[in-house]
Amino acid sequence: MRRKLIVGNWKMHTTAIEAARLAGAIVEGCGNEDRVSVLICPPFPYIALVGNILTGSQVALGGQNLYPESEGAFTGEVSPTMLLDLGCKHVILGHSERRHTMGESDAFINCKVQAALAAGLQVILCVGETHDQREHGETTAVLQRQLTLGLEGVSAGAVQHLCIGYEPVWAIGNQGTDATPELAQAAHAIIRDCFGRIYGETKAETLIITYGGSVKPENADALLSCEGVDGALVGGESLIAEDFLAIINAGITRPKPEGLFA
Ligand code: PGA
């Protein structure tokens, strides 16, 4: 059974004091729990601060983005090496807010994926359709395109350092429509199938695919108990320690009950 991965994407939220408090509460709440993987991705300016708080804990540190060069005249950007230097093991790439608000193309995202993997970071590549694309029956094609282009040139050997985040754009940020567990499960199956066609079934079986889009304590159990939903990428609710911890708890992979009547 794949261990669930619960990611807190803080986006452009928190002050330094809030970031420190939140990270502290998450570390305390997670304790020594190792039946679930927990990752938090603070804004760049607080990565070092949060990294210090996470030291020695079960909670991993990640970046929300990077620029695909190791150094140079790229004002305002952050390199893979800088993230590693600050203790990040992971990076989120291709998030829909990067695609749609910042206009990032599949080709640019692919450069980032390659640069991050080459530097030794674990990548969470986000894919997901908009409301319009879903309405027009384009979900499968969009997911296949974002996956294929996003992973172009990525070797089979490198994909063990990769997770996919399914993030239906219309379900992000509590817009009023949440994805049902059935819908999430179906989209994850499309992603796994497409991934399997590129890298083979064995790789597809071990691929972690997280779901993101208004995950909260109320829906976490139902989503995380779906076959093929291997974790959650949480935005808004990751800013409230109690709620994020409840989602982490829902992600704990428990041994299957034994015995006929269990
Ligand atoms: P949300 O964000 O949990 O606030 O919907 C999810 C995401 O954008 O990853």
PDB file of C-alpha atoms and ligand atoms in Angstrom:
ATOM      1  CA  MET A   1       0.000   0.000   0.000  1.00  0.00           C
ATOM      2  CA  ARG A   2       1.385   3.436  -0.938  1.00  0.00           C
ATOM      3  CA  ARG A   3       1.971   5.663   2.085  1.00  0.00           C
ATOM      4  CA  LYS A   4      -0.180   8.788   1.781  1.00  0.00           C
ATOM      5  CA  LEU A   5       1.455  12.140   1.228  1.00  0.00           C
ATOM      6  CA  ILE A   6      -0.183  15.229   2.729  1.00  0.00           C
ATOM      7  CA  VAL A   7       1.169  18.521   1.409  1.00  0.00           C
ATOM      8  CA  GLY A   8       0.498  21.951   2.863  1.00  0.00           C
ATOM      9  CA  ASN A   9       0.812  24.606   0.165  1.00  0.00           C
ATOM     10  CA  TRP A  10       0.781  27.884   2.056  1.00  0.00           C
ATOM     11  CA  LYS A  11       0.764  29.903  -1.180  1.00  0.00           C
ATOM     12  CA  MET A  12       1.334  33.635  -0.512  1.00  0.00           C
ATOM     13  CA  HIS A  13       0.086  33.555   3.077  1.00  0.00           C
ATOM     14  CA  THR A  14       1.426  34.063   6.605  1.00  0.00           C
ATOM     15  CA  THR A  15       3.749  36.548   8.274  1.00  0.00           C
ATOM     16  CA  ALA A  16       7.035  35.336   9.755  1.00  0.00           C
ATOM     17  CA  ILE A  17       5.440  34.996  13.196  1.00  0.00           C
ATOM     18  CA  GLU A  18       2.427  33.135  11.826  1.00  0.00           C
ATOM     19  CA  ALA A  19       4.657  30.851   9.747  1.00  0.00           C
ATOM     20  CA  ALA A  20       6.726  29.945  12.817  1.00  0.00           C
ATOM     21  CA  ARG A  21       3.620  29.278  14.940  1.00  0.00           C
ATOM     22  CA  LEU A  22       1.957  27.201  12.253  1.00  0.00           C
ATOM     23  CA  ALA A  23       5.072  25.120  11.581  1.00  0.00           C
ATOM     24  CA  GLY A  24       5.548  24.574  15.321  1.00  0.00           C
ATOM     25  CA  ALA A  25       1.967  23.402  15.764  1.00  0.00           C
ATOM     26  CA  ILE A  26       2.249  20.992  12.838  1.00  0.00           C
ATOM     27  CA  VAL A  27       5.525  19.521  14.118  1.00  0.00           C
ATOM     28  CA  GLU A  28       4.013  19.069  17.559  1.00  0.00           C
ATOM     29  CA  GLY A  29       0.810  17.562  16.184  1.00  0.00           C
ATOM     30  CA  CYS A  30       2.653  15.104  13.930  1.00  0.00           C
ATOM     31  CA  GLY A  31       4.982  13.897  16.679  1.00  0.00           C
ATOM     32  CA  ASN A  32       6.662  10.666  15.622  1.00  0.00           C
ATOM     33  CA  GLU A  33       3.863   9.617  13.289  1.00  0.00           C
ATOM     34  CA  ASP A  34       5.429   7.851  10.323  1.00  0.00           C
ATOM     35  CA  ARG A  35       2.416   6.144   8.752  1.00  0.00           C
ATOM     36  CA  VAL A  36       1.892   9.245   6.628  1.00  0.00           C
ATOM     37  CA  SER A  37       4.312  11.595   4.845  1.00  0.00           C
ATOM     38  CA  VAL A  38       3.858  15.273   5.590  1.00  0.00           C
ATOM     39  CA  LEU A  39       5.335  18.117   3.597  1.00  0.00           C
ATOM     40  CA  ILE A  40       4.918  21.858   4.039  1.00  0.00           C
ATOM     41  CA  CYS A  41       5.711  24.440   1.394  1.00  0.00           C
ATOM     42  CA  PRO A  42       5.951  27.938   2.880  1.00  0.00           C
ATOM     43  CA  PRO A  43       6.502  31.126   0.874  1.00  0.00           C
ATOM     44  CA  PHE A  44      10.161  31.603  -0.152  1.00  0.00           C
ATOM     45  CA  PRO A  45      11.007  34.273   2.468  1.00  0.00           C
ATOM     46  CA  TYR A  46      10.059  31.934   5.325  1.00  0.00           C
ATOM     47  CA  ILE A  47      11.674  28.730   4.096  1.00  0.00           C
ATOM     48  CA  ALA A  48      14.776  29.093   6.281  1.00  0.00           C
ATOM     49  CA  LEU A  49      12.733  30.028   9.330  1.00  0.00           C
ATOM     50  CA  VAL A  50      10.305  27.135   8.880  1.00  0.00           C
ATOM     51  CA  GLY A  51      13.196  24.788   8.002  1.00  0.00           C
ATOM     52  CA  ASN A  52      14.760  25.432  11.400  1.00  0.00           C
ATOM     53  CA  ILE A  53      11.522  24.527  13.134  1.00  0.00           C
ATOM     54  CA  LEU A  54      11.148  21.322  11.104  1.00  0.00           C
ATOM     55  CA  THR A  55      14.687  20.113  11.815  1.00  0.00           C
ATOM     56  CA  GLY A  56      14.622  16.690  13.441  1.00  0.00           C
ATOM     57  CA  SER A  57      10.867  16.286  12.857  1.00  0.00           C
ATOM     58  CA  GLN A  58       8.884  14.003  10.532  1.00  0.00           C
ATOM     59  CA  VAL A  59       7.704  16.993   8.521  1.00  0.00           C
ATOM     60  CA  ALA A  60       9.519  17.714   5.249  1.00  0.00           C
ATOM     61  CA  LEU A  61      10.136  21.095   3.662  1.00  0.00           C
ATOM     62  CA  GLY A  62       9.416  22.101   0.083  1.00  0.00           C
ATOM     63  CA  GLY A  63       9.323  25.062  -2.261  1.00  0.00           C
ATOM     64  CA  GLN A  64       6.268  26.248  -4.172  1.00  0.00           C
ATOM     65  CA  ASN A  65       8.170  26.977  -7.356  1.00  0.00           C
ATOM     66  CA  LEU A  66      11.655  27.449  -8.799  1.00  0.00           C
ATOM     67  CA  TYR A  67      13.471  28.847 -11.810  1.00  0.00           C
ATOM     68  CA  PRO A  68      15.131  26.277 -14.067  1.00  0.00           C
ATOM     69  CA  GLU A  69      18.710  27.591 -13.878  1.00  0.00           C
ATOM     70  CA  SER A  70      21.281  26.994 -11.181  1.00  0.00           C
ATOM     71  CA  GLU A  71      22.309  30.668 -10.994  1.00  0.00           C
ATOM     72  CA  GLY A  72      22.529  33.823 -13.075  1.00  0.00           C
ATOM     73  CA  ALA A  73      20.943  37.163 -13.894  1.00  0.00           C
ATOM     74  CA  PHE A  74      17.333  36.167 -13.164  1.00  0.00           C
ATOM     75  CA  THR A  75      16.047  38.945 -10.931  1.00  0.00           C
ATOM     76  CA  GLY A  76      13.538  37.779  -8.382  1.00  0.00           C
ATOM     77  CA  GLU A  77      13.922  34.068  -9.090  1.00  0.00           C
ATOM     78  CA  VAL A  78      14.962  31.140  -6.898  1.00  0.00           C
ATOM     79  CA  SER A  79      17.110  28.241  -8.134  1.00  0.00           C
ATOM     80  CA  PRO A  80      16.863  24.518  -7.341  1.00  0.00           C
ATOM     81  CA  THR A  81      20.235  24.747  -5.585  1.00  0.00           C
ATOM     82  CA  MET A  82      18.971  27.520  -3.323  1.00  0.00           C
ATOM     83  CA  LEU A  83      16.007  25.386  -2.298  1.00  0.00           C
ATOM     84  CA  LEU A  84      18.297  22.453  -1.549  1.00  0.00           C
ATOM     85  CA  ASP A  85      20.643  24.738   0.359  1.00  0.00           C
ATOM     86  CA  LEU A  86      17.767  25.721   2.655  1.00  0.00           C
ATOM     87  CA  GLY A  87      16.846  22.121   3.359  1.00  0.00           C
ATOM     88  CA  CYS A  88      14.041  21.653   0.837  1.00  0.00           C
ATOM     89  CA  LYS A  89      13.667  18.130  -0.468  1.00  0.00           C
ATOM     90  CA  HIS A  90      10.614  18.813  -2.629  1.00  0.00           C
ATOM     91  CA  VAL A  91       9.161  21.372  -4.978  1.00  0.00           C
ATOM     92  CA  ILE A  92       5.667  21.945  -6.349  1.00  0.00           C
ATOM     93  CA  LEU A  93       5.705  22.666 -10.087  1.00  0.00           C
ATOM     94  CA  GLY A  94       2.989  23.442 -12.608  1.00  0.00           C
ATOM     95  CA  HIS A  95       0.438  24.529 -10.035  1.00  0.00           C
ATOM     96  CA  SER A  96      -2.643  25.934 -11.752  1.00  0.00           C
ATOM     97  CA  GLU A  97      -1.979  29.363 -10.257  1.00  0.00           C
ATOM     98  CA  ARG A  98       1.414  29.325 -11.997  1.00  0.00           C
ATOM     99  CA  ARG A  99      -0.166  28.074 -15.221  1.00  0.00           C
ATOM    100  CA  HIS A 100      -3.142  30.411 -15.309  1.00  0.00           C
ATOM    101  CA  THR A 101      -2.176  33.515 -13.304  1.00  0.00           C
ATOM    102  CA  MET A 102       1.512  33.625 -14.241  1.00  0.00           C
ATOM    103  CA  GLY A 103       1.012  32.185 -17.734  1.00  0.00           C
ATOM    104  CA  GLU A 104       3.458  29.282 -17.447  1.00  0.00           C
ATOM    105  CA  SER A 105       3.410  26.956 -20.455  1.00  0.00           C
ATOM    106  CA  ASP A 106       3.801  23.186 -20.455  1.00  0.00           C
ATOM    107  CA  ALA A 107       7.222  23.658 -22.096  1.00  0.00           C
ATOM    108  CA  PHE A 108       8.431  26.004 -19.343  1.00  0.00           C
ATOM    109  CA  ILE A 109       7.059  23.712 -16.652  1.00  0.00           C
ATOM    110  CA  ASN A 110       8.918  20.848 -18.327  1.00  0.00           C
ATOM    111  CA  CYS A 111      12.190  22.826 -18.073  1.00  0.00           C
ATOM    112  CA  LYS A 112      11.499  23.294 -14.368  1.00  0.00           C
ATOM    113  CA  VAL A 113      10.730  19.601 -13.841  1.00  0.00           C
ATOM    114  CA  GLN A 114      13.975  18.608 -15.553  1.00  0.00           C
ATOM    115  CA  ALA A 115      16.046  21.167 -13.633  1.00  0.00           C
ATOM    116  CA  ALA A 116      14.520  20.159 -10.297  1.00  0.00           C
ATOM    117  CA  LEU A 117      15.084  16.433 -10.877  1.00  0.00           C
ATOM    118  CA  ALA A 118      18.624  17.021 -12.128  1.00  0.00           C
ATOM    119  CA  ALA A 119      19.368  18.969  -8.945  1.00  0.00           C
ATOM    120  CA  GLY A 120      18.057  16.122  -6.775  1.00  0.00           C
ATOM    121  CA  LEU A 121      14.699  17.551  -5.683  1.00  0.00           C
ATOM    122  CA  GLN A 122      11.510  15.517  -5.451  1.00  0.00           C
ATOM    123  CA  VAL A 123       8.934  17.024  -7.787  1.00  0.00           C
ATOM    124  CA  ILE A 124       5.190  17.316  -7.374  1.00  0.00           C
ATOM    125  CA  LEU A 125       3.966  18.055 -10.881  1.00  0.00           C
ATOM    126  CA  CYS A 126       0.441  19.482 -10.791  1.00  0.00           C
ATOM    127  CA  VAL A 127      -2.033  18.905 -13.580  1.00  0.00           C
ATOM    128  CA  GLY A 128      -5.725  19.679 -13.847  1.00  0.00           C
ATOM    129  CA  GLU A 129      -8.499  20.847 -16.104  1.00  0.00           C
ATOM    130  CA  THR A 130     -10.478  24.095 -15.909  1.00  0.00           C
ATOM    131  CA  HIS A 131     -14.257  24.165 -15.519  1.00  0.00           C
ATOM    132  CA  ASP A 132     -14.684  24.943 -19.229  1.00  0.00           C
ATOM    133  CA  GLN A 133     -12.431  22.103 -20.291  1.00  0.00           C
ATOM    134  CA  ARG A 134     -14.413  19.672 -18.126  1.00  0.00           C
ATOM    135  CA  GLU A 135     -17.726  20.999 -19.495  1.00  0.00           C
ATOM    136  CA  HIS A 136     -16.440  20.452 -23.028  1.00  0.00           C
ATOM    137  CA  GLY A 137     -15.388  16.863 -22.309  1.00  0.00           C
ATOM    138  CA  GLU A 138     -11.704  17.693 -22.584  1.00  0.00           C
ATOM    139  CA  THR A 139     -10.542  16.480 -19.147  1.00  0.00           C
ATOM    140  CA  THR A 140      -8.741  13.349 -20.363  1.00  0.00           C
ATOM    141  CA  ALA A 141      -7.031  15.186 -23.216  1.00  0.00           C
ATOM    142  CA  VAL A 142      -5.910  18.033 -20.928  1.00  0.00           C
ATOM    143  CA  LEU A 143      -4.494  15.662 -18.308  1.00  0.00           C
ATOM    144  CA  GLN A 144      -2.714  13.617 -20.969  1.00  0.00           C
ATOM    145  CA  ARG A 145      -1.278  16.733 -22.597  1.00  0.00           C
ATOM    146  CA  GLN A 146      -0.056  18.288 -19.338  1.00  0.00           C
ATOM    147  CA  LEU A 147       1.512  15.000 -18.291  1.00  0.00           C
ATOM    148  CA  THR A 148       3.120  14.171 -21.603  1.00  0.00           C
ATOM    149  CA  LEU A 149       4.545  17.653 -22.183  1.00  0.00           C
ATOM    150  CA  GLY A 150       5.431  18.200 -18.542  1.00  0.00           C
ATOM    151  CA  LEU A 151       7.414  14.955 -18.448  1.00  0.00           C
ATOM    152  CA  GLU A 152       9.047  15.193 -21.871  1.00  0.00           C
ATOM    153  CA  GLY A 153      12.658  14.024 -21.656  1.00  0.00           C
ATOM    154  CA  VAL A 154      12.276  12.757 -18.080  1.00  0.00           C
ATOM    155  CA  SER A 155      13.836   9.308 -17.894  1.00  0.00           C
ATOM    156  CA  ALA A 156      12.178   6.259 -16.370  1.00  0.00           C
ATOM    157  CA  GLY A 157      14.955   6.226 -13.785  1.00  0.00           C
ATOM    158  CA  ALA A 158      14.062   9.742 -12.617  1.00  0.00           C
ATOM    159  CA  VAL A 159      10.347   9.223 -12.099  1.00  0.00           C
ATOM    160  CA  GLN A 160      10.809   7.590  -8.720  1.00  0.00           C
ATOM    161  CA  HIS A 161      11.481  11.175  -7.578  1.00  0.00           C
ATOM    162  CA  LEU A 162       8.211  12.406  -8.957  1.00  0.00           C
ATOM    163  CA  CYS A 163       4.629  12.675  -7.689  1.00  0.00           C
ATOM    164  CA  ILE A 164       1.649  13.969  -9.609  1.00  0.00           C
ATOM    165  CA  GLY A 165      -0.818  16.386  -8.058  1.00  0.00           C
ATOM    166  CA  TYR A 166      -4.291  16.223  -9.602  1.00  0.00           C
ATOM    167  CA  GLU A 167      -5.766  19.672  -9.127  1.00  0.00           C
ATOM    168  CA  PRO A 168      -9.037  20.380 -10.914  1.00  0.00           C
ATOM    169  CA  VAL A 169      -8.852  24.167 -11.284  1.00  0.00           C
ATOM    170  CA  TRP A 170     -12.582  24.620 -10.662  1.00  0.00           C
ATOM    171  CA  ALA A 171     -12.386  22.904  -7.268  1.00  0.00           C
ATOM    172  CA  ILE A 172      -9.482  24.936  -5.869  1.00  0.00           C
ATOM    173  CA  GLY A 173     -10.090  27.560  -3.193  1.00  0.00           C
ATOM    174  CA  ASN A 174     -13.624  26.705  -2.084  1.00  0.00           C
ATOM    175  CA  GLN A 175     -15.321  28.130  -5.159  1.00  0.00           C
ATOM    176  CA  GLY A 176     -18.527  26.322  -4.286  1.00  0.00           C
ATOM    177  CA  THR A 177     -18.103  23.076  -6.229  1.00  0.00           C
ATOM    178  CA  ASP A 178     -15.944  20.380  -4.683  1.00  0.00           C
ATOM    179  CA  ALA A 179     -14.867  17.304  -6.598  1.00  0.00           C
ATOM    180  CA  THR A 180     -16.650  14.158  -5.477  1.00  0.00           C
ATOM    181  CA  PRO A 181     -14.460  11.223  -4.414  1.00  0.00           C
ATOM    182  CA  GLU A 182     -15.707   9.318  -7.491  1.00  0.00           C
ATOM    183  CA  LEU A 183     -14.649  12.120  -9.813  1.00  0.00           C
ATOM    184  CA  ALA A 184     -11.231  12.405  -8.137  1.00  0.00           C
ATOM    185  CA  GLN A 185     -10.755   8.648  -8.353  1.00  0.00           C
ATOM    186  CA  ALA A 186     -11.647   8.628 -12.054  1.00  0.00           C
ATOM    187  CA  ALA A 187      -9.196  11.441 -12.836  1.00  0.00           C
ATOM    188  CA  HIS A 188      -6.441   9.698 -10.870  1.00  0.00           C
ATOM    189  CA  ALA A 189      -7.070   6.563 -12.912  1.00  0.00           C
ATOM    190  CA  ILE A 190      -6.685   8.562 -16.151  1.00  0.00           C
ATOM    191  CA  ILE A 191      -3.393   9.998 -14.873  1.00  0.00           C
ATOM    192  CA  ARG A 192      -2.065   6.609 -13.753  1.00  0.00           C
ATOM    193  CA  ASP A 193      -3.044   5.056 -17.055  1.00  0.00           C
ATOM    194  CA  CYS A 194      -1.321   7.802 -19.066  1.00  0.00           C
ATOM    195  CA  PHE A 195       1.760   7.586 -16.852  1.00  0.00           C
ATOM    196  CA  GLY A 196       1.799   3.808 -17.282  1.00  0.00           C
ATOM    197  CA  ARG A 197       1.762   4.195 -21.051  1.00  0.00           C
ATOM    198  CA  ILE A 198       4.880   6.355 -20.866  1.00  0.00           C
ATOM    199  CA  TYR A 199       6.834   4.599 -18.132  1.00  0.00           C
ATOM    200  CA  GLY A 200       5.277   1.155 -17.833  1.00  0.00           C
ATOM    201  CA  GLU A 201       2.803  -0.387 -15.423  1.00  0.00           C
ATOM    202  CA  THR A 202       5.270  -1.094 -12.642  1.00  0.00           C
ATOM    203  CA  LYS A 203       6.247   2.573 -12.376  1.00  0.00           C
ATOM    204  CA  ALA A 204       2.587   3.596 -12.582  1.00  0.00           C
ATOM    205  CA  GLU A 205       1.689   1.301  -9.688  1.00  0.00           C
ATOM    206  CA  THR A 206       4.142   2.989  -7.355  1.00  0.00           C
ATOM    207  CA  LEU A 207       3.338   6.535  -8.513  1.00  0.00           C
ATOM    208  CA  ILE A 208       1.952   8.789  -5.786  1.00  0.00           C
ATOM    209  CA  ILE A 209      -0.934  10.901  -7.059  1.00  0.00           C
ATOM    210  CA  THR A 210      -2.250  13.491  -4.624  1.00  0.00           C
ATOM    211  CA  TYR A 211      -5.599  15.216  -4.902  1.00  0.00           C
ATOM    212  CA  GLY A 212      -5.923  18.980  -4.407  1.00  0.00           C
ATOM    213  CA  GLY A 213      -8.946  21.258  -4.440  1.00  0.00           C
ATOM    214  CA  SER A 214     -10.735  22.361  -1.267  1.00  0.00           C
ATOM    215  CA  VAL A 215      -9.590  19.389   0.805  1.00  0.00           C
ATOM    216  CA  LYS A 216     -10.816  19.875   4.367  1.00  0.00           C
ATOM    217  CA  PRO A 217     -11.390  17.745   7.456  1.00  0.00           C
ATOM    218  CA  GLU A 218     -14.999  17.115   6.352  1.00  0.00           C
ATOM    219  CA  ASN A 219     -14.097  15.528   2.995  1.00  0.00           C
ATOM    220  CA  ALA A 220     -10.568  14.224   3.660  1.00  0.00           C
ATOM    221  CA  ASP A 221     -11.614  10.747   4.801  1.00  0.00           C
ATOM    222  CA  ALA A 222     -13.821  10.120   1.780  1.00  0.00           C
ATOM    223  CA  LEU A 223     -11.212  11.405  -0.686  1.00  0.00           C
ATOM    224  CA  LEU A 224      -8.257   9.668   0.910  1.00  0.00           C
ATOM    225  CA  SER A 225      -9.989   6.331   1.160  1.00  0.00           C
ATOM    226  CA  CYS A 226     -10.486   6.204  -2.626  1.00  0.00           C
ATOM    227  CA  GLU A 227      -8.427   3.670  -4.502  1.00  0.00           C
ATOM    228  CA  GLY A 228      -5.636   5.518  -6.298  1.00  0.00           C
ATOM    229  CA  VAL A 229      -5.877   8.732  -4.261  1.00  0.00           C
ATOM    230  CA  ASP A 230      -2.506   8.684  -2.530  1.00  0.00           C
ATOM    231  CA  GLY A 231      -2.598  11.921  -0.650  1.00  0.00           C
ATOM    232  CA  ALA A 232      -3.771  15.501  -0.607  1.00  0.00           C
ATOM    233  CA  LEU A 233      -2.336  18.830  -1.655  1.00  0.00           C
ATOM    234  CA  VAL A 234      -3.978  21.282   0.700  1.00  0.00           C
ATOM    235  CA  GLY A 235      -4.116  25.060   0.292  1.00  0.00           C
ATOM    236  CA  GLY A 236      -6.496  27.035   2.502  1.00  0.00           C
ATOM    237  CA  GLU A 237      -6.927  24.424   5.217  1.00  0.00           C
ATOM    238  CA  SER A 238      -3.180  23.948   5.588  1.00  0.00           C
ATOM    239  CA  LEU A 239      -3.061  27.401   7.189  1.00  0.00           C
ATOM    240  CA  ILE A 240      -5.141  26.223  10.154  1.00  0.00           C
ATOM    241  CA  ALA A 241      -3.023  23.804  12.183  1.00  0.00           C
ATOM    242  CA  GLU A 242      -5.986  21.948  13.679  1.00  0.00           C
ATOM    243  CA  ASP A 243      -7.609  21.367  10.290  1.00  0.00           C
ATOM    244  CA  PHE A 244      -4.370  20.396   8.582  1.00  0.00           C
ATOM    245  CA  LEU A 245      -3.640  17.908  11.380  1.00  0.00           C
ATOM    246  CA  ALA A 246      -7.124  16.436  10.969  1.00  0.00           C
ATOM    247  CA  ILE A 247      -6.403  15.930   7.250  1.00  0.00           C
ATOM    248  CA  ILE A 248      -3.037  14.343   8.105  1.00  0.00           C
ATOM    249  CA  ASN A 249      -4.847  12.020  10.483  1.00  0.00           C
ATOM    250  CA  ALA A 250      -7.272  11.032   7.723  1.00  0.00           C
ATOM    251  CA  GLY A 251      -4.226  10.178   5.583  1.00  0.00           C
ATOM    252  CA  ILE A 252      -2.679   7.754   8.029  1.00  0.00           C
ATOM    253  CA  THR A 253      -2.408   4.430   6.308  1.00  0.00           C
ATOM    254  CA  ARG A 254      -3.831   1.953   8.747  1.00  0.00           C
ATOM    255  CA  PRO A 255      -3.433  -1.781   8.494  1.00  0.00           C
ATOM    256  CA  LYS A 256      -6.476  -3.428   6.962  1.00  0.00           C
ATOM    257  CA  PRO A 257      -8.776  -4.964   9.569  1.00  0.00           C
ATOM    258  CA  GLU A 258      -8.159  -8.664   9.962  1.00  0.00           C
ATOM    259  CA  GLY A 259     -10.630 -11.461  10.477  1.00  0.00           C
ATOM    260  CA  LEU A 260     -13.941 -12.289   8.964  1.00  0.00           C
ATOM    261  CA  PHE A 261     -16.063  -9.931  10.981  1.00  0.00           C
ATOM    262  CA  ALA A 262     -13.613  -7.058  11.410  1.00  0.00           C
TER     263      ALA A 262
HETATM  264  P1  PGA B   1      -7.200  24.714  -1.744  1.00  0.00           P
HETATM  265  O1  PGA B   1      -5.902  24.773  -2.667  1.00  0.00           O
HETATM  266  O2  PGA B   1      -7.001  23.597  -0.766  1.00  0.00           O
HETATM  267  O3  PGA B   1      -7.235  26.063  -1.061  1.00  0.00           O
HETATM  268  O4  PGA B   1      -8.353  24.484  -2.645  1.00  0.00           O
HETATM  269  C1  PGA B   1      -5.406  23.609  -3.218  1.00  0.00           C
HETATM  270  C2  PGA B   1      -4.283  23.932  -4.125  1.00  0.00           C
HETATM  271  O5  PGA B   1      -4.297  24.939  -4.821  1.00  0.00           O
HETATM  272  O6  PGA B   1      -3.304  23.203  -4.171  1.00  0.00           O
END
